Amino acid sequence: MDYAELVCRSNFSFLRGASHPEELVATAARLGLRALALTDADGLYGVVKAHLAAKEHGLKLILGAELTLEDAPPVIVYAADAVGYANLCGLVSQSRMTHPKGEAGLPWRALADRSAGLLALLPEPAPVERVASLAEAFPDRFHVGLCRTLSAGDVAREAQAVRLARELGVPLVAHNDVHTHHRRRQPLQDVLVSIRHGTTVDKAGTRLMPNAERTLKGPHEMGRLFADRPEALERAVELASRCRASLDDLHYRFPEEDLPEGRTADQHLRALTYEGLAFRYPGGVPPEVVRQIEHELKLIAALDFAGYFLALWDIVKFARERGILCQGRGSAANSAVCYALRITAIDPVRMGLLFERFLSMERKEPPDIDVDFEHERREEVLQYVYEKHGRHRAGMVCEVICYRGRLSLRETGKALGLSLDQVDKLSKVSAANGFQVTPEVLLEAGLSAFDGRVQKTLSLAMELEGFPRHLSIHVGGFVITREPLTELVPVENAAMPGRTVIQWEKDDINSIGLLKVDLLALGMLTALSKCFALIREHHGRELCLATIPAEDPKVYDMLCEADSVGVFQIESRAQMNMLPRLRPRTFYDLVVEIALIRPGPIVGNMVHPFLRRRHGLEKVEYPSEAVKEILGKTLGVPLFQEQAMKLAMAAAGFTAGEADGLRRVLSHKRAESMLLQYRGRFVEGCIARGYARGQAEEWFDNFRGFAHYGFPESHSASFALIAYASSWLKCHYPAAFTAALLNSQPMGFYAPHTLVADAQRHGVEARPVDVRYSGWDCTLEDGGKALRLGLRMVKGLGETAGRRVEAARREGQGFRDVGDLARRSRIPRHELTRLALAGALAGLCGSRRKALWEIQALGPLDSDDLFFGMSMDGTEVELPSMSVFERVVADYDTVGLSLEKHPLELLRPTLKKLGAVTAEGLKQVRSGRPVTVGGMLICRQRPPTAKGICFISLEDETGIANLIVPPDVYERCRKEIHGALFIVGQGVLERSGKVTNVKTKLVSSLSQ
């Protein structure tokens, strides 16, 4: 007995199917089905995952989808061949793109017009007049489905299906309307239905399936179910045999328009590359660079990727012409061609980077190029791509948002009828303990461990974990095609206006071999661009990333003092601790610095050996010259993915393709388990080449750290370039640098009050928001030495209102009073009030309270009122002055910082009574001495690699103090650590070189 299941919904039908595509395929193969069709609603979202699983299990996968029709019942269509697949993708794209996100629908005529290469199945019977015309559009390719669910209504539906098939003269085909891969998944199916309808399982009624029969069944079970209609089963197998379309047959080609006449893509790429080399090496191109370029161009031509590089070159060229700061990073920085095309800024030949990390003939996978753009201007770049290639040939990659953790529990708990209070409690305890919640923990949270709904919520939430919930947009991935993209993969509207996305995520397109370009946003590039503009305006100096003076000793002196607030990548608490220990003096030191403070090196026990060797406390020995060449830059410690690959090739005999396979495993989320398959091959390979077993095992254990995130050297080098640039600007132009950071918010590690306080410690005079002088942005005054806070700093003031104030002042002679400001800028009363509370009107009337009084005395502030902004009451009232404390509180409430006093100055008398020293005073305390320090909490981190330790940064009027909170203290003081703004830490001072920390024994709220 043969059988092929033709109607099957996975969880990519979003809250309809209750099984992953991989589960359905694996079960279908185990049951012995001839083939399986994945027919999710209006989409091919899960088809790549099903395709890969089908290849693994040796099962035939039929490409299909259920289409929602606006004037006919839903119909399932299957791709018989390549034409049919293109039409299927086109139909799904049309259905989705003509509707808002989440909706779909086609007129039956649209389906009829693109029926070539498609077979159709009506899963449920319908009146003949509703489907007759559609059936005529599929001559010898239309079928009526017959499903027996062993529930009420089966007999009537079957009679209707038989009658319809007879009237249309089409075959009757058996199917099981599959929603689960196993009957035990039915409870989750019920939960999904309840979530979709916004109700509970108890109240869902007939919307739930009456039993668990809509599950995958094998040929023998289906044979018994349809013993009286074996021809219906045979028709299913026959229909499946007619479907030959496969994702393996997809032919993707990158666009090649705009080529000069008479040039191929490869020829044009070669010409542009050598033009770029002349720019990069004005004194002549080194021979080793030419060799590398020729090697890369040959490989690019062999893999037919020239169009990909040309498209990236075109996008970067557009950005440069528009003055949009950008820089390529990631593995593309391993490519000399990318460097010549000015896509990346790192010279891979000089850095000794490994090209095979980027592109390999063995691997034949698409290259991965990431380009960062100013985050405020990236949309210009995205819309350029859409305009140039058209939405039918360009779409962003989607990101599948899945049920995780608390969301899984909340949705499951609500569907099972738990109260919102119970759901919240369960979510909180589960977030801290995973789904392994003990009865004791439940009891402590006020939940009954014997409540069946609580236990069922936990078990079903575990099943729901990882289920797709909805589509979002990938951070920047674009797929661009020569042929219509909508015939390669379905495209649909995104929630964000002006964006369309394909229905496959990045892992899917990588598996199929589609090329994507990642056009990403980076806040620091925005800040750098704005800083360059301020320096040009106030200092008359033209700067860019390429012209910032290299290897400036003053910059490294600054970084060795951990003076890196606001600096890209090296401003975190951990990086600040590392800087004085590493003591960077060269650009490559920054490359290492950025890579060291990552989970990979920390878990792989690479940090301390590197530091000991750097400071001469441990001898560096290399077992061979080949290994020295690979690990010499990092003192024998493998810190980068490229080094892991090179070691695998040089020491263990891996080919470049095998080494990249190892690299990809190291980057996988299941790397720890997947890595085991390489251990024997690596260790034995090293031994065969004369290396000691212990050495080989040590290297491989180092690699285990990469399983938690191995950092590519090329990526670190690209980031180090921006880190150095931001450090140089902070060192030499602190006012401009701080203004640029404030004008680029939100971004970075620290809040504006920390950035401004740091600038003040560097001698920058910060001036308050004042409508007489402030523009929308923060600006520079007194020849670029003073920082004037902009109107953008005022919370509750919109940009439109702020720009009006700026324009009104620019057009006139300054504001005479609050009424004059109101009349000329015509901004609403509530926004005037925010300016008054921020002290921005004090220069017009003397104080905040007087400004508020004058605002209330103004006439109507409706834009069309004849008496707009005119004073209606000239009564003078003597208002009490605000205290310093009130002014500081108002400053933080409205601007987020105070230039008058730091809050800790006001709290210092209380701290003195506690014996607390300032952050600056910690420098005078001897290591090992007990100490108390207090401050405003500005940073709290508890990284997974820290073994339960919590790191806290406290800011006071003198600087920043760092607390180390051991796990037992953290558990004891969790409430204070997470609930208080002003904290006191008591403990012992620890000092290592210039690194100072307080290892706490007690953390308390300052209010206690």
GROMACS .gro file of C-alpha atoms in nm, residues 440-705:
model
  266
  440GLU     CA    1   0.913   2.456   4.620
  441VAL     CA    2   0.971   2.744   4.378
  442LEU     CA    3   0.605   2.736   4.273
  443LEU     CA    4   0.494   2.744   4.634
  444GLU     CA    5   0.727   3.035   4.708
  445ALA     CA    6   0.569   3.224   4.417
  446GLY     CA    7   0.221   3.162   4.555
  447LEU     CA    8   0.127   2.892   4.302
  448SER     CA    9   0.002   2.544   4.373
  449ALA     CA   10   0.236   2.270   4.258
  450PHE     CA   11  -0.066   2.038   4.240
  451ASP     CA   12  -0.271   2.261   4.010
  452GLY     CA   13  -0.302   2.061   3.689
  453ARG     CA   14  -0.330   2.375   3.477
  454VAL     CA   15   0.001   2.506   3.611
  455GLN     CA   16   0.180   2.181   3.529
  456LYS     CA   17   0.011   2.164   3.189
  457THR     CA   18   0.110   2.523   3.118
  458LEU     CA   19   0.474   2.442   3.186
  459SER     CA   20   0.476   2.131   2.967
  460LEU     CA   21   0.288   2.288   2.674
  461ALA     CA   22   0.492   2.609   2.694
  462MET     CA   23   0.803   2.394   2.648
  463GLU     CA   24   0.649   2.252   2.331
  464LEU     CA   25   0.550   2.598   2.212
  465GLU     CA   26   0.907   2.724   2.266
  466GLY     CA   27   1.063   2.799   1.928
  467PHE     CA   28   0.736   2.799   1.733
  468PRO     CA   29   0.715   3.080   1.476
  469ARG     CA   30   0.489   3.364   1.588
  470HIS     CA   31   0.517   3.619   1.309
  471LEU     CA   32   0.758   3.762   1.054
  472SER     CA   33   0.974   4.063   1.116
  473ILE     CA   34   1.245   4.228   0.905
  474HIS     CA   35   1.604   4.112   0.916
  475VAL     CA   36   1.834   4.386   1.043
  476GLY     CA   37   1.960   4.459   0.693
  477GLY     CA   38   1.968   4.154   0.466
  478PHE     CA   39   1.870   4.221   0.103
  479VAL     CA   40   1.821   3.968  -0.176
  480ILE     CA   41   1.857   4.112  -0.526
  481THR     CA   42   1.794   3.905  -0.839
  482ARG     CA   43   1.829   3.933  -1.215
  483GLU     CA   44   1.501   3.752  -1.281
  484PRO     CA   45   1.184   3.845  -1.089
  485LEU     CA   46   1.242   3.776  -0.721
  486THR     CA   47   0.872   3.704  -0.683
  487GLU     CA   48   0.918   3.392  -0.895
  488LEU     CA   49   1.203   3.265  -0.681
  489VAL     CA   50   1.062   3.316  -0.333
  490PRO     CA   51   0.733   3.474  -0.224
  491VAL     CA   52   0.749   3.841  -0.122
  492GLU     CA   53   0.511   4.020   0.112
  493ASN     CA   54   0.457   4.358   0.274
  494ALA     CA   55   0.627   4.436   0.601
  495ALA     CA   56   0.461   4.627   0.882
  496MET     CA   57   0.703   4.916   0.822
  497PRO     CA   58   0.591   5.138   0.532
  498GLY     CA   59   0.804   5.114   0.223
  499ARG     CA   60   0.949   4.773   0.308
  500THR     CA   61   0.884   4.435   0.147
  501VAL     CA   62   1.034   4.108   0.271
  502ILE     CA   63   1.084   3.763   0.131
  503GLN     CA   64   0.933   3.468   0.319
  504TRP     CA   65   1.267   3.302   0.396
  505GLU     CA   66   1.507   3.386   0.676
  506LYS     CA   67   1.884   3.410   0.643
  507ASP     CA   68   1.957   3.044   0.723
  508ASP     CA   69   1.708   2.940   0.456
  509ILE     CA   70   1.859   3.152   0.182
  510ASN     CA   71   2.210   3.038   0.275
  511SER     CA   72   2.098   2.676   0.245
  512ILE     CA   73   1.946   2.736  -0.098
  513GLY     CA   74   2.242   2.939  -0.220
  514LEU     CA   75   2.080   3.278  -0.258
  515LEU     CA   76   2.311   3.575  -0.218
  516LYS     CA   77   2.218   3.846   0.028
  517VAL     CA   78   2.380   4.174   0.105
  518ASP     CA   79   2.363   4.302   0.462
  519LEU     CA   80   2.304   4.676   0.474
  520LEU     CA   81   2.323   4.748   0.845
  521ALA     CA   82   2.286   5.051   1.069
  522LEU     CA   83   2.557   5.159   1.310
  523GLY     CA   84   2.500   5.446   1.549
  524MET     CA   85   2.869   5.525   1.591
  525LEU     CA   86   2.902   5.599   1.219
  526THR     CA   87   2.627   5.857   1.260
  527ALA     CA   88   2.813   6.007   1.554
  528LEU     CA   89   3.144   6.011   1.363
  529SER     CA   90   2.981   6.178   1.064
  530LYS     CA   91   2.828   6.447   1.284
  531CYS     CA   92   3.156   6.494   1.469
  532PHE     CA   93   3.345   6.543   1.141
  533ALA     CA   94   3.087   6.806   1.042
  534LEU     CA   95   3.127   6.994   1.373
  535ILE     CA   96   3.507   6.990   1.343
  536ARG     CA   97   3.481   7.118   0.986
  537GLU     CA   98   3.247   7.400   1.094
  538HIS     CA   99   3.424   7.513   1.411
  539HIS     CA  100   3.786   7.416   1.356
  540GLY     CA  101   3.816   7.432   0.978
  541ARG     CA  102   3.968   7.086   0.959
  542GLU     CA  103   3.851   6.828   0.707
  543LEU     CA  104   3.857   6.475   0.852
  544CYS     CA  105   3.728   6.133   0.758
  545LEU     CA  106   3.795   5.776   0.866
  546ALA     CA  107   4.083   5.751   0.621
  547THR     CA  108   4.256   6.075   0.723
  548ILE     CA  109   4.248   6.048   1.102
  549PRO     CA  110   4.618   6.037   1.206
  550ALA     CA  111   4.723   5.678   1.277
  551GLU     CA  112   4.896   5.539   1.585
  552ASP     CA  113   4.872   5.855   1.795
  553PRO     CA  114   5.053   5.794   2.130
  554LYS     CA  115   4.818   6.035   2.313
  555VAL     CA  116   4.521   5.821   2.213
  556TYR     CA  117   4.683   5.508   2.351
  557ASP     CA  118   4.784   5.692   2.668
  558MET     CA  119   4.420   5.783   2.716
  559LEU     CA  120   4.300   5.425   2.659
  560CYS     CA  121   4.560   5.281   2.897
  561GLU     CA  122   4.390   5.490   3.167
  562ALA     CA  123   4.056   5.324   3.076
  563ASP     CA  124   3.937   5.667   2.966
  564SER     CA  125   3.692   5.534   2.705
  565VAL     CA  126   3.343   5.654   2.795
  566GLY     CA  127   3.159   5.696   2.465
  567VAL     CA  128   3.423   5.515   2.258
  568PHE     CA  129   3.298   5.249   2.019
  569GLN     CA  130   3.324   4.887   2.141
  570ILE     CA  131   3.566   4.953   2.429
  571GLU     CA  132   3.346   5.153   2.667
  572SER     CA  133   3.183   4.865   2.854
  573ARG     CA  134   3.274   4.785   3.211
  574ALA     CA  135   3.465   4.472   3.109
  575GLN     CA  136   3.656   4.656   2.834
  576MET     CA  137   3.747   4.936   3.074
  577ASN     CA  138   3.887   4.676   3.313
  578MET     CA  139   4.086   4.518   3.033
  579LEU     CA  140   4.237   4.836   2.883
  580PRO     CA  141   4.483   4.912   3.169
  581ARG     CA  142   4.579   4.544   3.182
  582LEU     CA  143   4.635   4.503   2.809
  583ARG     CA  144   4.784   4.853   2.771
  584PRO     CA  145   4.727   4.894   2.394
  585ARG     CA  146   4.999   5.080   2.202
  586THR     CA  147   4.919   4.982   1.843
  587PHE     CA  148   4.617   4.934   1.621
  588TYR     CA  149   4.651   4.556   1.637
  589ASP     CA  150   4.637   4.577   2.016
  590LEU     CA  151   4.289   4.724   1.973
  591VAL     CA  152   4.197   4.435   1.741
  592VAL     CA  153   4.296   4.196   2.019
  593GLU     CA  154   4.129   4.407   2.290
  594ILE     CA  155   3.794   4.395   2.110
  595ALA     CA  156   3.819   4.021   2.055
  596LEU     CA  157   3.932   3.931   2.407
  597ILE     CA  158   3.622   4.052   2.587
  598ARG     CA  159   3.392   3.805   2.417
  599PRO     CA  160   3.233   3.485   2.548
  600GLY     CA  161   3.458   3.273   2.324
  601PRO     CA  162   3.800   3.367   2.465
  602ILE     CA  163   3.660   3.388   2.818
  603VAL     CA  164   3.505   3.040   2.813
  604GLY     CA  165   3.803   2.899   2.622
  605ASN     CA  166   4.039   3.019   2.899
  606MET     CA  167   4.240   3.235   2.660
  607VAL     CA  168   4.236   3.574   2.835
  608HIS     CA  169   4.473   3.518   3.126
  609PRO     CA  170   4.735   3.320   2.929
  610PHE     CA  171   4.744   3.599   2.671
  611LEU     CA  172   4.790   3.870   2.936
  612ARG     CA  173   5.061   3.674   3.119
  613ARG     CA  174   5.254   3.627   2.797
  614ARG     CA  175   5.208   3.989   2.691
  615HIS     CA  176   5.363   4.112   3.015
  616GLY     CA  177   5.647   3.860   3.011
  617LEU     CA  178   5.515   3.654   3.301
  618GLU     CA  179   5.488   3.339   3.091
  619LYS     CA  180   5.719   3.218   2.818
  620VAL     CA  181   5.577   3.188   2.466
  621GLU     CA  182   5.673   2.866   2.291
  622TYR     CA  183   5.568   2.746   1.947
  623PRO     CA  184   5.587   2.379   1.844
  624SER     CA  185   5.671   2.473   1.485
  625GLU     CA  186   5.742   2.767   1.257
  626ALA     CA  187   5.407   2.710   1.084
  627VAL     CA  188   5.225   2.747   1.414
  628LYS     CA  189   5.435   3.052   1.505
  629GLU     CA  190   5.331   3.217   1.180
  630ILE     CA  191   4.964   3.156   1.265
  631LEU     CA  192   4.963   3.235   1.637
  632GLY     CA  193   5.258   3.474   1.665
  633LYS     CA  194   5.041   3.786   1.660
  634THR     CA  195   4.837   3.657   1.954
  635LEU     CA  196   5.129   3.509   2.152
  636GLY     CA  197   5.041   3.146   2.091
  637VAL     CA  198   4.676   3.183   2.197
  638PRO     CA  199   4.416   3.119   1.922
  639LEU     CA  200   4.176   3.413   1.961
  640PHE     CA  201   4.016   3.429   1.617
  641GLN     CA  202   3.812   3.203   1.392
  642GLU     CA  203   4.067   3.251   1.113
  643GLN     CA  204   4.340   3.116   1.342
  644ALA     CA  205   4.130   2.810   1.418
  645MET     CA  206   4.093   2.752   1.044
  646LYS     CA  207   4.464   2.804   0.976
  647LEU     CA  208   4.563   2.570   1.259
  648ALA     CA  209   4.327   2.306   1.128
  649MET     CA  210   4.492   2.329   0.786
  650ALA     CA  211   4.858   2.368   0.893
  651ALA     CA  212   4.866   2.142   1.198
  652ALA     CA  213   4.589   1.888   1.131
  653GLY     CA  214   4.588   1.869   0.752
  654PHE     CA  215   4.236   1.998   0.692
  655THR     CA  216   4.154   2.127   0.346
  656ALA     CA  217   4.033   2.488   0.320
  657GLY     CA  218   3.677   2.362   0.278
  658GLU     CA  219   3.702   2.129   0.578
  659ALA     CA  220   3.851   2.410   0.786
  660ASP     CA  221   3.564   2.637   0.695
  661GLY     CA  222   3.324   2.358   0.787
  662LEU     CA  223   3.488   2.362   1.131
  663ARG     CA  224   3.450   2.741   1.143
  664ARG     CA  225   3.080   2.718   1.058
  665VAL     CA  226   3.025   2.458   1.330
  666LEU     CA  227   3.199   2.688   1.577
  667SER     CA  228   2.947   2.959   1.486
  668HIS     CA  229   2.643   2.732   1.518
  669LYS     CA  230   2.405   2.762   1.810
  670ARG     CA  231   2.458   2.388   1.880
  671ALA     CA  232   2.834   2.418   1.839
  672GLU     CA  233   2.923   2.242   2.165
  673SER     CA  234   2.771   1.912   2.054
  674MET     CA  235   2.844   1.945   1.682
  675LEU     CA  236   3.213   2.013   1.752
  676LEU     CA  237   3.270   1.662   1.888
  677GLN     CA  238   3.273   1.511   1.539
  678TYR     CA  239   3.587   1.713   1.459
  679ARG     CA  240   3.788   1.628   1.771
  680GLY     CA  241   3.930   1.294   1.658
  681ARG     CA  242   4.004   1.420   1.309
  682PHE     CA  243   4.185   1.726   1.446
  683VAL     CA  244   4.383   1.556   1.721
  684GLU     CA  245   4.492   1.260   1.510
  685GLY     CA  246   4.578   1.491   1.222
  686CYS     CA  247   4.805   1.695   1.450
  687ILE     CA  248   4.973   1.381   1.586
  688ALA     CA  249   5.034   1.252   1.234
  689ARG     CA  250   5.219   1.577   1.161
  690GLY     CA  251   5.444   1.549   1.463
  691TYR     CA  252   5.258   1.753   1.724
  692ALA     CA  253   5.213   1.625   2.078
  693ARG     CA  254   4.870   1.491   2.172
  694GLY     CA  255   4.853   1.724   2.470
  695GLN     CA  256   4.919   2.025   2.250
  696ALA     CA  257   4.654   1.918   1.999
  697GLU     CA  258   4.397   1.863   2.273
  698GLU     CA  259   4.480   2.202   2.427
  699TRP     CA  260   4.420   2.374   2.094
  700PHE     CA  261   4.092   2.192   2.047
  701ASP     CA  262   3.982   2.283   2.399
  702ASN     CA  263   4.059   2.645   2.308
  703PHE     CA  264   3.827   2.604   2.011
  704ARG     CA  265   3.548   2.509   2.250
  705GLY     CA  266   3.542   2.871   2.353
   0.00000   0.00000   0.00000
